[in-house]
Amino acid sequence: MNDSEKVFQNLKEDVSAYMELKLELLKLNTYERTGKVISLLSYGLILMFLAFFAILFIFLALGFFLGEILDVQGSGFAIVAILYVALIWVIKCNEVKIRTKILNLVIAALAANDDKQNTKDDEPSATDTAGKAAS
């Protein structure tokens, strides 16, 4: 009886340790995925911020340039405003595509960890390859 109690006590400790480690792994995976999503969104935000200023200065330069050509600054900036409206219209027409692309990027960042684990599981080990070659 004493031996069986020790075996069950050891089994209980092992299962408890396993569950604690599994929970810790889940937390670490969650932290990693959250970090990936935040880094992806931060990168996108920085890129959008820089692109905004680049487009702003390009359109300002274009407004002044067209104003010089037309001899009326207001007309140059009116043409630039029309270009902005056209750009907004193009973005609005492609709203579904843009949202889908962003959603796919976020999902890819979340699923990247799963893909790494799946490819590691699918790759044959050195012993498997050696065993197949010897057959």
PDB file of C-alpha atoms in Angstrom:
ATOM      1  CA  MET A   1       0.000   0.000   0.000  1.00  0.00           C
ATOM      2  CA  ASN A   2       2.789   2.358   0.868  1.00  0.00           C
ATOM      3  CA  ASP A   3       4.439   1.925  -2.562  1.00  0.00           C
ATOM      4  CA  SER A   4       1.199   2.607  -4.421  1.00  0.00           C
ATOM      5  CA  GLU A   5       0.650   5.762  -2.362  1.00  0.00           C
ATOM      6  CA  LYS A   6       4.139   6.974  -3.327  1.00  0.00           C
ATOM      7  CA  VAL A   7       3.491   6.215  -6.989  1.00  0.00           C
ATOM      8  CA  PHE A   8       0.200   8.112  -6.956  1.00  0.00           C
ATOM      9  CA  GLN A   9       1.784  10.983  -5.006  1.00  0.00           C
ATOM     10  CA  ASN A  10       4.601  11.214  -7.589  1.00  0.00           C
ATOM     11  CA  LEU A  11       2.056  11.012 -10.401  1.00  0.00           C
ATOM     12  CA  LYS A  12       0.032  13.810  -8.814  1.00  0.00           C
ATOM     13  CA  GLU A  13       3.143  15.990  -8.488  1.00  0.00           C
ATOM     14  CA  ASP A  14       4.139  15.283 -12.093  1.00  0.00           C
ATOM     15  CA  VAL A  15       0.662  16.144 -13.404  1.00  0.00           C
ATOM     16  CA  SER A  16       0.626  19.340 -11.329  1.00  0.00           C
ATOM     17  CA  ALA A  17       4.059  20.343 -12.630  1.00  0.00           C
ATOM     18  CA  TYR A  18       2.956  19.540 -16.187  1.00  0.00           C
ATOM     19  CA  MET A  19      -0.160  21.689 -15.861  1.00  0.00           C
ATOM     20  CA  GLU A  20       1.834  24.598 -14.411  1.00  0.00           C
ATOM     21  CA  LEU A  21       4.347  24.392 -17.263  1.00  0.00           C
ATOM     22  CA  LYS A  22       1.581  24.147 -19.846  1.00  0.00           C
ATOM     23  CA  LEU A  23      -0.068  27.269 -18.378  1.00  0.00           C
ATOM     24  CA  GLU A  24       3.263  29.100 -18.414  1.00  0.00           C
ATOM     25  CA  LEU A  25       3.762  28.129 -22.066  1.00  0.00           C
ATOM     26  CA  LEU A  26       0.295  29.424 -22.910  1.00  0.00           C
ATOM     27  CA  LYS A  27       1.060  32.743 -21.199  1.00  0.00           C
ATOM     28  CA  LEU A  28       4.377  33.071 -23.031  1.00  0.00           C
ATOM     29  CA  ASN A  29       2.747  32.308 -26.386  1.00  0.00           C
ATOM     30  CA  THR A  30       0.104  34.935 -25.649  1.00  0.00           C
ATOM     31  CA  TYR A  31       2.782  37.500 -24.786  1.00  0.00           C
ATOM     32  CA  GLU A  32       4.684  36.696 -27.965  1.00  0.00           C
ATOM     33  CA  ARG A  33       1.621  36.995 -30.176  1.00  0.00           C
ATOM     34  CA  THR A  34       0.544  40.228 -28.511  1.00  0.00           C
ATOM     35  CA  GLY A  35       4.040  41.624 -28.978  1.00  0.00           C
ATOM     36  CA  LYS A  36       4.027  40.676 -32.651  1.00  0.00           C
ATOM     37  CA  VAL A  37       0.685  42.374 -33.241  1.00  0.00           C
ATOM     38  CA  ILE A  38       1.747  45.514 -31.383  1.00  0.00           C
ATOM     39  CA  SER A  39       5.028  45.673 -33.292  1.00  0.00           C
ATOM     40  CA  LEU A  40       3.215  45.182 -36.595  1.00  0.00           C
ATOM     41  CA  LEU A  41       0.695  47.914 -35.794  1.00  0.00           C
ATOM     42  CA  SER A  42       3.421  50.255 -34.521  1.00  0.00           C
ATOM     43  CA  TYR A  43       5.450  49.734 -37.673  1.00  0.00           C
ATOM     44  CA  GLY A  44       2.375  50.400 -39.799  1.00  0.00           C
ATOM     45  CA  LEU A  45       1.555  53.531 -37.818  1.00  0.00           C
ATOM     46  CA  ILE A  46       5.082  54.913 -38.198  1.00  0.00           C
ATOM     47  CA  LEU A  47       5.045  54.139 -41.905  1.00  0.00           C
ATOM     48  CA  MET A  48       1.661  55.836 -42.321  1.00  0.00           C
ATOM     49  CA  PHE A  49       2.872  58.889 -40.381  1.00  0.00           C
ATOM     50  CA  LEU A  50       5.911  59.270 -42.645  1.00  0.00           C
ATOM     51  CA  ALA A  51       3.863  58.623 -45.780  1.00  0.00           C
ATOM     52  CA  PHE A  52       1.350  61.268 -44.659  1.00  0.00           C
ATOM     53  CA  PHE A  53       4.032  63.929 -44.401  1.00  0.00           C
ATOM     54  CA  ALA A  54       5.664  62.868 -47.673  1.00  0.00           C
ATOM     55  CA  ILE A  55       2.340  63.129 -49.498  1.00  0.00           C
ATOM     56  CA  LEU A  56       1.544  66.408 -47.750  1.00  0.00           C
ATOM     57  CA  PHE A  57       4.797  68.026 -48.864  1.00  0.00           C
ATOM     58  CA  ILE A  58       4.522  66.592 -52.377  1.00  0.00           C
ATOM     59  CA  PHE A  59       1.034  68.065 -52.731  1.00  0.00           C
ATOM     60  CA  LEU A  60       2.153  71.389 -51.239  1.00  0.00           C
ATOM     61  CA  ALA A  61       4.993  71.560 -53.755  1.00  0.00           C
ATOM     62  CA  LEU A  62       2.582  70.596 -56.518  1.00  0.00           C
ATOM     63  CA  GLY A  63       0.177  73.322 -55.395  1.00  0.00           C
ATOM     64  CA  PHE A  64       2.879  75.978 -55.519  1.00  0.00           C
ATOM     65  CA  PHE A  65       4.152  74.650 -58.851  1.00  0.00           C
ATOM     66  CA  LEU A  66       0.696  74.678 -60.450  1.00  0.00           C
ATOM     67  CA  GLY A  67       0.094  78.117 -58.948  1.00  0.00           C
ATOM     68  CA  GLU A  68       3.244  79.385 -60.676  1.00  0.00           C
ATOM     69  CA  ILE A  69       2.175  77.875 -63.989  1.00  0.00           C
ATOM     70  CA  LEU A  70      -1.384  79.264 -63.765  1.00  0.00           C
ATOM     71  CA  ASP A  71      -0.235  82.593 -62.225  1.00  0.00           C
ATOM     72  CA  VAL A  72      -2.882  82.090 -59.500  1.00  0.00           C
ATOM     73  CA  GLN A  73      -1.867  80.278 -56.303  1.00  0.00           C
ATOM     74  CA  GLY A  74      -5.486  79.516 -55.438  1.00  0.00           C
ATOM     75  CA  SER A  75      -6.038  77.612 -58.676  1.00  0.00           C
ATOM     76  CA  GLY A  76      -2.960  75.464 -58.068  1.00  0.00           C
ATOM     77  CA  PHE A  77      -4.173  74.509 -54.607  1.00  0.00           C
ATOM     78  CA  ALA A  78      -7.702  73.936 -55.918  1.00  0.00           C
ATOM     79  CA  ILE A  79      -6.313  71.366 -58.356  1.00  0.00           C
ATOM     80  CA  VAL A  80      -4.381  69.754 -55.495  1.00  0.00           C
ATOM     81  CA  ALA A  81      -7.574  69.664 -53.424  1.00  0.00           C
ATOM     82  CA  ILE A  82      -9.311  67.875 -56.295  1.00  0.00           C
ATOM     83  CA  LEU A  83      -6.453  65.373 -56.360  1.00  0.00           C
ATOM     84  CA  TYR A  84      -6.919  64.810 -52.604  1.00  0.00           C
ATOM     85  CA  VAL A  85     -10.638  64.198 -53.106  1.00  0.00           C
ATOM     86  CA  ALA A  86      -9.835  61.737 -55.907  1.00  0.00           C
ATOM     87  CA  LEU A  87      -7.357  59.959 -53.634  1.00  0.00           C
ATOM     88  CA  ILE A  88      -9.958  59.736 -50.863  1.00  0.00           C
ATOM     89  CA  TRP A  89     -12.478  58.366 -53.358  1.00  0.00           C
ATOM     90  CA  VAL A  90     -10.024  55.671 -54.556  1.00  0.00           C
ATOM     91  CA  ILE A  91      -9.315  54.646 -50.956  1.00  0.00           C
ATOM     92  CA  LYS A  92     -13.030  54.588 -50.147  1.00  0.00           C
ATOM     93  CA  CYS A  93     -13.733  52.401 -53.193  1.00  0.00           C
ATOM     94  CA  ASN A  94     -11.043  49.941 -52.064  1.00  0.00           C
ATOM     95  CA  GLU A  95     -12.081  49.946 -48.399  1.00  0.00           C
ATOM     96  CA  VAL A  96     -12.907  46.232 -48.315  1.00  0.00           C
ATOM     97  CA  LYS A  97      -9.583  45.279 -49.923  1.00  0.00           C
ATOM     98  CA  ILE A  98      -7.640  47.505 -47.519  1.00  0.00           C
ATOM     99  CA  ARG A  99      -9.448  46.152 -44.460  1.00  0.00           C
ATOM    100  CA  THR A 100      -8.948  42.569 -45.653  1.00  0.00           C
ATOM    101  CA  LYS A 101      -5.232  43.183 -46.216  1.00  0.00           C
ATOM    102  CA  ILE A 102      -4.796  44.649 -42.721  1.00  0.00           C
ATOM    103  CA  LEU A 103      -6.818  41.815 -41.176  1.00  0.00           C
ATOM    104  CA  ASN A 104      -4.710  39.231 -43.017  1.00  0.00           C
ATOM    105  CA  LEU A 105      -1.508  40.861 -41.763  1.00  0.00           C
ATOM    106  CA  VAL A 106      -2.729  40.776 -38.166  1.00  0.00           C
ATOM    107  CA  ILE A 107      -3.870  37.161 -38.493  1.00  0.00           C
ATOM    108  CA  ALA A 108      -0.539  36.226 -40.086  1.00  0.00           C
ATOM    109  CA  ALA A 109       1.297  37.809 -37.145  1.00  0.00           C
ATOM    110  CA  LEU A 110      -0.868  35.869 -34.715  1.00  0.00           C
ATOM    111  CA  ALA A 111      -0.535  32.585 -36.578  1.00  0.00           C
ATOM    112  CA  ALA A 112       3.211  32.883 -37.232  1.00  0.00           C
ATOM    113  CA  ASN A 113       4.014  31.032 -34.021  1.00  0.00           C
ATOM    114  CA  ASP A 114       1.701  28.152 -34.959  1.00  0.00           C
ATOM    115  CA  ASP A 115       3.326  27.852 -38.392  1.00  0.00           C
ATOM    116  CA  LYS A 116       6.787  27.572 -36.843  1.00  0.00           C
ATOM    117  CA  GLN A 117       5.634  24.813 -34.514  1.00  0.00           C
ATOM    118  CA  ASN A 118       3.814  22.934 -37.293  1.00  0.00           C
ATOM    119  CA  THR A 119       6.812  23.002 -39.636  1.00  0.00           C
ATOM    120  CA  LYS A 120       9.094  21.772 -36.877  1.00  0.00           C
ATOM    121  CA  ASP A 121       6.723  18.885 -36.221  1.00  0.00           C
ATOM    122  CA  ASP A 122       6.447  18.040 -39.929  1.00  0.00           C
ATOM    123  CA  GLU A 123      10.189  18.013 -40.654  1.00  0.00           C
ATOM    124  CA  PRO A 124      11.783  14.585 -40.394  1.00  0.00           C
ATOM    125  CA  SER A 125      14.540  14.272 -37.864  1.00  0.00           C
ATOM    126  CA  ALA A 126      18.056  13.142 -38.750  1.00  0.00           C
ATOM    127  CA  THR A 127      17.323   9.626 -37.520  1.00  0.00           C
ATOM    128  CA  ASP A 128      14.196   9.417 -39.686  1.00  0.00           C
ATOM    129  CA  THR A 129      16.137  10.474 -42.764  1.00  0.00           C
ATOM    130  CA  ALA A 130      18.946   8.071 -41.991  1.00  0.00           C
ATOM    131  CA  GLY A 131      16.445   5.281 -41.407  1.00  0.00           C
ATOM    132  CA  LYS A 132      14.728   5.929 -44.744  1.00  0.00           C
ATOM    133  CA  ALA A 133      18.024   6.079 -46.593  1.00  0.00           C
ATOM    134  CA  ALA A 134      19.180   2.808 -45.102  1.00  0.00           C
ATOM    135  CA  SER A 135      15.953   1.006 -46.139  1.00  0.00           C
TER     136      SER A 135
END
